[in-house]
Amino acid sequence: MKEYAVEVNHVSMRFNMSKEKVDNIKEYPYKLQEKYDLILTTSFHYEYIQSIVPDKTVVTRVALRPTASCLAHIIKIKTGKKVGVIGYSERFAELIYNTCINYNEGVALNGFVSQSQGVKEYIKDKEVLIVPEGYQKYFSADGIKEIEDFDGSVIECKYEFDEGTRLYL
C-alpha cells in the first residue's frame, strides 16, 4: 500500500452571510423562511428565532463578550466617575452595566438613553460615555454631534464571540 501526501494550497468556501437586527426580523419574519445552513443568535433571542424558522436545528446560540479593547477602557475608568450609556437598546445597556459591575465596581452608571432620545440633556452631567462601536452609522446627526462635542471620554464598545463559541463553531 502506497501512502500519498497531498498539499492543499487553496481551499475556497462560498457562503452568504446575513446580519439582521431582531427588530427587523420581528417586523419581517419571512426573511428567515429561506433555507439556511446555520443561524447564529444570542440566548436572549434564541427561542424567538427558533419559533419562526422552518428548520430549528440550524439555530445555534452564541455567547458574546466585550472586546479586549472595550474591557481595558472600562477597567481604566476611575472610581466615582459618572458614566452614561447611549445605545440602540436596553439590552446593550444591560450588557454594559453587567460588564462594568464585573470589571470595575467603582463605576457610577447613571441610566441609559436611546440614540433617538434626548442625548444632550442626558450627557450634560456625565464624565464618560459608552456607545456602540460605529455608532455614527446608526445615530441621528444631532446625537452624533452631541457625542463628538462631549468634553469627557467616549468609549466605543463592541461585543464578539467568546472563546467557547469560537471553538464550538
PDB file of C-alpha atoms in Angstrom, residues 43-119:
ATOM      1  CA  SER A  43     -29.505  33.170  24.174  1.00  0.00           C
ATOM      2  CA  PHE A  44     -31.668  36.240  24.661  1.00  0.00           C
ATOM      3  CA  HIS A  45     -33.245  35.825  21.194  1.00  0.00           C
ATOM      4  CA  TYR A  46     -32.817  32.064  20.736  1.00  0.00           C
ATOM      5  CA  GLU A  47     -36.383  30.933  21.486  1.00  0.00           C
ATOM      6  CA  TYR A  48     -37.938  33.637  19.315  1.00  0.00           C
ATOM      7  CA  ILE A  49     -35.698  32.874  16.327  1.00  0.00           C
ATOM      8  CA  GLN A  50     -36.345  29.149  16.701  1.00  0.00           C
ATOM      9  CA  SER A  51     -40.084  29.782  16.697  1.00  0.00           C
ATOM     10  CA  ILE A  52     -40.053  31.379  13.233  1.00  0.00           C
ATOM     11  CA  VAL A  53     -37.611  29.237  11.254  1.00  0.00           C
ATOM     12  CA  PRO A  54     -38.762  26.098   9.454  1.00  0.00           C
ATOM     13  CA  ASP A  55     -35.693  24.035  10.459  1.00  0.00           C
ATOM     14  CA  LYS A  56     -34.997  24.528  14.162  1.00  0.00           C
ATOM     15  CA  THR A  57     -31.782  22.511  14.032  1.00  0.00           C
ATOM     16  CA  VAL A  58     -29.960  25.297  12.192  1.00  0.00           C
ATOM     17  CA  VAL A  59     -30.350  27.793  15.065  1.00  0.00           C
ATOM     18  CA  THR A  60     -27.307  27.963  17.341  1.00  0.00           C
ATOM     19  CA  ARG A  61     -26.803  30.006  20.483  1.00  0.00           C
ATOM     20  CA  VAL A  62     -23.629  32.030  20.776  1.00  0.00           C
ATOM     21  CA  ALA A  63     -22.082  33.699  23.793  1.00  0.00           C
ATOM     22  CA  LEU A  64     -20.821  37.250  23.461  1.00  0.00           C
ATOM     23  CA  ARG A  65     -18.308  39.214  25.462  1.00  0.00           C
ATOM     24  CA  PRO A  66     -16.885  42.709  25.184  1.00  0.00           C
ATOM     25  CA  THR A  67     -13.732  43.029  23.126  1.00  0.00           C
ATOM     26  CA  ALA A  68     -10.416  43.312  24.955  1.00  0.00           C
ATOM     27  CA  SER A  69     -10.209  46.985  23.973  1.00  0.00           C
ATOM     28  CA  CYS A  70     -13.636  47.723  25.426  1.00  0.00           C
ATOM     29  CA  LEU A  71     -12.806  45.882  28.653  1.00  0.00           C
ATOM     30  CA  ALA A  72      -9.498  47.701  29.007  1.00  0.00           C
ATOM     31  CA  HIS A  73     -11.222  51.079  28.728  1.00  0.00           C
ATOM     32  CA  ILE A  74     -13.934  50.115  31.224  1.00  0.00           C
ATOM     33  CA  ILE A  75     -11.369  48.823  33.724  1.00  0.00           C
ATOM     34  CA  LYS A  76      -9.468  52.140  33.487  1.00  0.00           C
ATOM     35  CA  ILE A  77     -12.489  54.281  34.440  1.00  0.00           C
ATOM     36  CA  LYS A  78     -11.655  55.931  37.753  1.00  0.00           C
ATOM     37  CA  THR A  79     -13.814  55.198  40.801  1.00  0.00           C
ATOM     38  CA  GLY A  80     -16.761  57.554  41.150  1.00  0.00           C
ATOM     39  CA  LYS A  81     -16.757  58.779  37.539  1.00  0.00           C
ATOM     40  CA  LYS A  82     -20.267  59.379  36.220  1.00  0.00           C
ATOM     41  CA  VAL A  83     -20.781  57.074  33.266  1.00  0.00           C
ATOM     42  CA  GLY A  84     -23.577  57.223  30.728  1.00  0.00           C
ATOM     43  CA  VAL A  85     -24.591  54.596  28.183  1.00  0.00           C
ATOM     44  CA  ILE A  86     -26.060  55.552  24.821  1.00  0.00           C
ATOM     45  CA  GLY A  87     -27.136  52.730  22.564  1.00  0.00           C
ATOM     46  CA  TYR A  88     -29.707  51.032  20.396  1.00  0.00           C
ATOM     47  CA  SER A  89     -31.442  49.081  23.095  1.00  0.00           C
ATOM     48  CA  GLU A  90     -31.850  48.494  26.792  1.00  0.00           C
ATOM     49  CA  ARG A  91     -30.203  45.118  26.214  1.00  0.00           C
ATOM     50  CA  PHE A  92     -26.978  46.866  25.127  1.00  0.00           C
ATOM     51  CA  ALA A  93     -27.152  48.991  28.279  1.00  0.00           C
ATOM     52  CA  GLU A  94     -27.735  45.886  30.408  1.00  0.00           C
ATOM     53  CA  LEU A  95     -24.688  44.158  28.908  1.00  0.00           C
ATOM     54  CA  ILE A  96     -22.558  47.252  29.511  1.00  0.00           C
ATOM     55  CA  TYR A  97     -23.883  47.616  33.053  1.00  0.00           C
ATOM     56  CA  ASN A  98     -23.044  43.972  33.857  1.00  0.00           C
ATOM     57  CA  THR A  99     -19.586  44.392  32.338  1.00  0.00           C
ATOM     58  CA  CYS A 100     -18.934  47.472  34.462  1.00  0.00           C
ATOM     59  CA  ILE A 101     -20.138  45.732  37.640  1.00  0.00           C
ATOM     60  CA  ASN A 102     -17.942  42.686  36.931  1.00  0.00           C
ATOM     61  CA  TYR A 103     -14.791  44.568  35.967  1.00  0.00           C
ATOM     62  CA  ASN A 104     -14.958  47.947  37.698  1.00  0.00           C
ATOM     63  CA  GLU A 105     -17.129  48.196  40.791  1.00  0.00           C
ATOM     64  CA  GLY A 106     -16.317  51.883  41.231  1.00  0.00           C
ATOM     65  CA  VAL A 107     -18.176  52.969  38.100  1.00  0.00           C
ATOM     66  CA  ALA A 108     -21.196  55.164  38.813  1.00  0.00           C
ATOM     67  CA  LEU A 109     -23.521  54.152  35.978  1.00  0.00           C
ATOM     68  CA  ASN A 110     -26.355  56.572  35.624  1.00  0.00           C
ATOM     69  CA  GLY A 111     -29.123  55.280  33.387  1.00  0.00           C
ATOM     70  CA  PHE A 112     -29.350  54.661  29.686  1.00  0.00           C
ATOM     71  CA  VAL A 113     -30.632  56.672  26.783  1.00  0.00           C
ATOM     72  CA  SER A 114     -31.518  55.544  23.287  1.00  0.00           C
ATOM     73  CA  GLN A 115     -29.778  57.344  20.442  1.00  0.00           C
ATOM     74  CA  SER A 116     -33.165  58.715  19.414  1.00  0.00           C
ATOM     75  CA  GLN A 117     -33.904  60.321  22.782  1.00  0.00           C
ATOM     76  CA  GLY A 118     -32.543  63.467  24.432  1.00  0.00           C
ATOM     77  CA  VAL A 119     -28.805  62.873  24.229  1.00  0.00           C
TER      78      VAL A 119
END
